[in-house]
Short mmCIF file of C-alpha atoms in Angstrom, two decimals:
data_model
loop_
_atom_site.label_atom_id
_atom_site.label_comp_id
_atom_site.label_asym_id
_atom_site.label_seq_id
_atom_site.Cartn_x
_atom_site.Cartn_y
_atom_site.Cartn_z
CA MET X 1 8.47 -0.36 -13.69
CA ILE X 2 6.37 -3.50 -14.19
CA ILE X 3 3.86 -4.46 -11.50
CA CYS X 4 2.31 -7.92 -11.28
CA VAL X 5 -0.83 -8.32 -9.17
CA ALA X 6 -1.80 -11.84 -8.11
CA ALA X 7 -5.05 -10.75 -6.48
CA GLY X 8 -6.40 -14.16 -5.49
CA GLY X 9 -3.11 -16.02 -5.39
CA SER X 10 -0.96 -17.43 -2.62
CA ILE X 11 2.76 -17.03 -2.06
CA LYS X 12 3.00 -20.84 -2.04
CA ASP X 13 1.56 -21.07 -5.58
CA ALA X 14 3.72 -18.35 -7.16
CA ALA X 15 6.32 -20.59 -8.80
CA ASN X 16 5.26 -19.35 -12.24
CA LEU X 17 5.26 -15.67 -11.29
CA PRO X 18 5.88 -13.54 -14.42
CA ARG X 19 8.97 -11.36 -14.59
CA CYS X 20 8.28 -8.03 -12.88
CA ASP X 21 9.75 -5.35 -10.63
CA ILE X 22 7.15 -5.67 -7.87
CA ALA X 23 4.67 -8.49 -7.23
CA VAL X 24 1.54 -7.71 -5.21
CA PHE X 25 -0.52 -10.35 -3.38
CA GLY X 26 -3.84 -9.90 -1.60
CA PHE X 27 -4.93 -11.28 1.75
CA LYS X 28 -4.86 -14.84 0.43
CA GLY X 29 -1.14 -14.48 -0.15
CA LEU X 30 -0.05 -15.29 3.41
CA GLY X 31 -3.35 -15.74 5.21
CA GLU X 32 -3.13 -15.22 8.98
CA VAL X 33 0.31 -14.82 10.51
CA ASP X 34 0.93 -15.34 14.23
CA TYR X 35 4.03 -13.42 15.34
CA GLU X 36 4.68 -15.84 18.20
CA SER X 37 4.61 -18.83 15.85
CA GLU X 38 6.94 -17.02 13.47
CA LEU X 39 9.44 -16.23 16.25
CA ARG X 40 9.36 -19.80 17.55
CA GLY X 41 9.94 -21.22 14.08
CA VAL X 42 6.61 -23.06 14.00
CA THR X 43 5.67 -21.15 10.84
CA ASP X 44 7.82 -19.29 8.34
CA LYS X 45 5.34 -17.28 6.29
CA PHE X 46 7.37 -14.07 6.31
CA GLU X 47 10.38 -16.11 5.26
CA ASP X 48 8.33 -17.47 2.34
CA CYS X 49 7.66 -13.88 1.30
CA ALA X 50 11.36 -12.99 1.46
CA ARG X 51 12.34 -16.22 -0.29
CA LEU X 52 9.99 -15.52 -3.20
CA SER X 53 11.44 -12.03 -3.61
CA LYS X 54 14.90 -13.62 -3.92
CA THR X 55 14.00 -16.41 -6.34
CA ALA X 56 11.86 -14.11 -8.52
CA GLY X 57 14.38 -11.26 -8.32
CA CYS X 58 11.73 -8.66 -7.52
CA GLY X 59 10.02 -6.86 -4.68
CA VAL X 60 7.09 -8.62 -3.03
CA VAL X 61 4.18 -6.87 -1.33
CA CYS X 62 1.77 -9.24 0.41
CA ALA X 63 -1.30 -8.49 2.51
CA CYS X 64 -2.01 -10.60 5.58
CA LYS X 65 -3.80 -10.68 8.92
CA THR X 66 -1.34 -10.55 11.78
CA LYS X 67 -1.87 -11.74 15.33
CA SER X 68 0.17 -10.70 18.34
CA ARG X 69 -0.95 -11.89 21.81
CA GLY X 70 -4.57 -11.89 20.71
CA ILE X 71 -4.38 -8.51 18.97
CA LEU X 72 -5.47 -8.69 15.34
CA ARG X 73 -4.35 -6.30 12.63
CA LYS X 74 -4.64 -6.05 8.87
CA SER X 75 -1.11 -5.74 7.59
CA VAL X 76 1.19 -5.81 4.58
CA ALA X 77 4.60 -7.50 4.47
CA VAL X 78 7.23 -6.07 2.13
CA ALA X 79 10.32 -7.96 0.92
CA ASP X 80 12.97 -7.19 -1.66
CA ARG X 81 15.64 -9.48 -3.14
CA GLY X 82 15.56 -11.93 -0.26
CA LYS X 83 15.22 -9.45 2.61
CA LEU X 84 12.10 -8.72 4.63
CA LEU X 85 11.95 -4.91 4.76
CA GLY X 86 9.08 -4.63 7.20
CA ILE X 87 5.40 -5.06 8.02
CA SER X 88 2.97 -2.13 7.94
CA ASP X 89 -0.50 -2.11 9.51
CA MET X 90 -3.81 -0.47 8.73
CA THR X 91 -3.86 2.84 10.61
CA HIS X 92 -7.62 3.47 10.78
CA VAL X 93 -10.16 1.25 12.55
CA ILE X 94 -13.77 2.29 12.06
CA ASP X 95 -16.46 1.97 14.75
CA CYS X 96 -16.53 -1.47 16.42
CA GLU X 97 -14.31 -3.46 14.08
CA ASP X 98 -12.29 -6.27 15.65
CA TRP X 99 -8.96 -4.90 14.44
CA LYS X 100 -6.34 -2.73 16.09
CA SER X 101 -4.75 0.18 14.28
CA GLY X 102 -1.08 0.50 13.43
CA ALA X 103 1.19 3.41 14.22
CA GLY X 104 2.17 4.80 10.84
CA LEU X 105 1.98 4.61 7.07
CA GLY X 106 4.17 2.19 5.14
CA PHE X 107 6.91 3.76 3.02
CA TYR X 108 9.65 1.61 1.46
CA SER X 109 12.38 1.64 -1.15
CA VAL X 110 11.88 -1.45 -3.31
CA GLY X 111 14.12 -2.11 -6.27
CA GLY X 112 15.17 1.54 -6.33
CA TYR X 113 11.56 2.77 -6.37
CA LYS X 114 9.79 4.56 -3.51
CA ILE X 115 6.46 2.90 -2.76
CA GLY X 116 3.76 3.76 -0.25
CA LEU X 117 1.21 1.36 1.24
CA ILE X 118 -2.49 1.84 1.86
CA VAL X 119 -4.18 -0.92 3.87
CA GLU X 120 -7.96 -1.49 3.81
CA ASN X 121 -9.72 1.40 5.67
CA ASP X 122 -6.84 3.81 5.01
CA LEU X 123 -8.25 4.04 1.48
CA LEU X 124 -11.07 6.19 2.88
CA PHE X 125 -8.74 8.85 4.27
CA PRO X 126 -7.25 11.17 1.63
CA GLU X 127 -4.62 12.51 4.04
CA CYS X 128 -2.90 9.12 3.79
CA PHE X 129 -2.44 9.51 0.05
CA ASN X 130 -1.45 13.14 0.41
CA SER X 131 1.22 12.25 2.99
CA LEU X 132 2.70 9.51 0.82
CA SER X 133 2.72 11.84 -2.17
CA LEU X 134 4.61 14.47 -0.16
CA CYS X 135 7.15 11.78 0.75
CA GLY X 136 7.99 11.43 -2.95
CA CYS X 137 6.42 8.05 -3.71
CA ASN X 138 6.78 6.73 -7.26
CA LEU X 139 3.86 4.38 -6.66
CA ILE X 140 1.17 3.77 -4.05
CA ILE X 141 -0.09 0.23 -3.53
CA ALA X 142 -3.50 -0.25 -1.92
CA VAL X 143 -4.84 -3.58 -0.65
CA ALA X 144 -8.33 -4.53 0.50
CA GLU X 145 -9.70 -7.92 1.53
CA GLU X 146 -12.75 -7.62 -0.69
CA LEU X 147 -14.38 -5.26 -3.16
CA LYS X 148 -17.71 -4.41 -1.58
CA ASP X 149 -18.82 -1.82 -4.15
CA ASN X 150 -17.49 0.43 -6.91
CA VAL X 151 -16.26 3.17 -4.54
CA PRO X 152 -12.61 2.03 -4.11
CA PRO X 153 -11.82 2.20 -7.86
CA LEU X 154 -13.36 5.69 -7.96
CA LEU X 155 -11.27 6.75 -4.97
CA ILE X 156 -7.91 5.59 -6.33
CA ARG X 157 -8.73 7.30 -9.63
CA ALA X 158 -9.39 10.57 -7.82
CA TYR X 159 -6.33 10.24 -5.55
CA SER X 160 -3.88 9.46 -8.35
CA TYR X 161 -5.18 12.45 -10.31
CA LEU X 162 -5.18 14.87 -7.36
CA TYR X 163 -1.89 13.85 -5.77
CA GLY X 164 0.08 12.98 -8.91
CA VAL X 165 1.02 9.40 -7.94
CA PRO X 166 -0.06 6.24 -9.82
CA VAL X 167 -2.00 3.76 -7.70
CA VAL X 168 -2.17 -0.03 -7.98
CA MET X 169 -4.95 -1.68 -5.98
CA CYS X 170 -5.55 -5.31 -5.09
CA ALA X 171 -9.10 -5.78 -3.81
CA GLY X 172 -10.53 -9.27 -3.45
CA ASN X 173 -9.88 -11.04 -6.75
CA MET X 174 -9.61 -7.80 -8.72
CA ALA X 175 -6.61 -5.69 -9.69
CA TYR X 176 -6.77 -2.02 -10.65
CA PHE X 177 -4.29 0.53 -11.91
CA SER X 178 -4.95 4.26 -11.98
CA GLU X 179 -2.67 6.70 -13.79
CA VAL X 180 -2.06 10.31 -12.80
CA SER X 181 -4.12 11.35 -15.82
CA GLY X 182 -7.20 9.77 -14.25
CA ALA X 183 -7.28 6.79 -16.61
CA ILE X 184 -8.03 3.50 -14.86
CA ALA X 185 -7.81 -0.16 -15.83
CA GLY X 186 -9.11 -3.28 -14.09
CA SER X 187 -8.33 -6.98 -14.42
CA ALA X 188 -9.46 -10.27 -12.91
CA GLN X 189 -6.68 -12.41 -14.39
CA GLN X 190 -4.47 -14.72 -12.34
CA PHE X 191 -1.57 -12.37 -12.94
CA SER X 192 -2.48 -8.80 -13.89
CA MET X 193 0.44 -6.89 -15.40
CA PHE X 194 0.72 -3.09 -15.32
CA GLU X 195 3.58 -1.01 -16.70
CA ILE X 196 4.28 2.26 -14.93
CA THR X 197 6.52 5.12 -15.96
CA PRO X 198 7.35 7.14 -12.82
CA GLN X 199 6.75 10.85 -13.32
CA ASN X 200 7.57 13.79 -11.10
CA ARG X 201 5.44 16.66 -12.36
CA TYR X 202 5.11 19.69 -10.13
CA HIS X 203 3.06 22.88 -10.34
CA LEU X 204 3.62 26.21 -8.62
CA ILE X 205 0.48 27.06 -6.65
CA THR X 206 0.00 30.36 -4.82
CA SER X 207 -2.82 31.33 -2.48
CA ARG X 208 -3.84 34.15 -0.15
CA THR X 209 -4.59 33.64 3.55
CA ARG X 210 -5.35 35.84 6.51
CA GLY X 211 -3.15 36.01 9.59
CA LEU X 212 0.38 34.60 9.86
CA PHE X 213 1.87 38.02 10.63
CA VAL X 214 5.63 38.17 10.14
CA ASP X 215 6.23 41.57 11.75
CA GLY X 216 8.63 41.43 14.71
CA ARG X 217 7.25 41.85 18.25
CA GLU X 218 9.00 42.60 21.51
CA ASP X 219 6.49 41.13 23.97
CA TYR X 220 7.66 37.53 23.57
#
């Protein structure tokens, strides 16, 4: 599986997109998308995303800011071979941020691969990665509007190692790839290319816990 990350690029400027299985764009990819304008045909940004996936013959994952009747969300649009598969939103809003949270994690089948999505603040919540790992993801893609410090690369390195799923992250103008071994690579190129070999390695883990009695009872 070959992943191309166009961290600072736009869908409109992706005519020379390298051959890949999945192309990932940051928040400059689509910019702000108004659902009402999309439905009325005033704009066709989601259609641009689907169109690119058809012409490039790959899956397209593109971050954006969505607006619906004044409600703002940080979102990710996913398209594959000409079809818009869906839009997933950030599920965690912290303190007094101006965003609204979504209802669930993004999980899609793109080009025969199972991918999970992590949007902005969700990166700070390990249960998101654990849930996507339990769903059998071959790859987790994380997107953030900017790289404020060196914590996000450290987090994806820890998550990929702990949960056994490779992670590709697009943050600002940077692209990162973390393997399940804990190795990590970063790039600031226009198109950052990462090759991933999906692995399903499992370990048998046993533990002892108190309670959970299995003896039959007749009082209920």
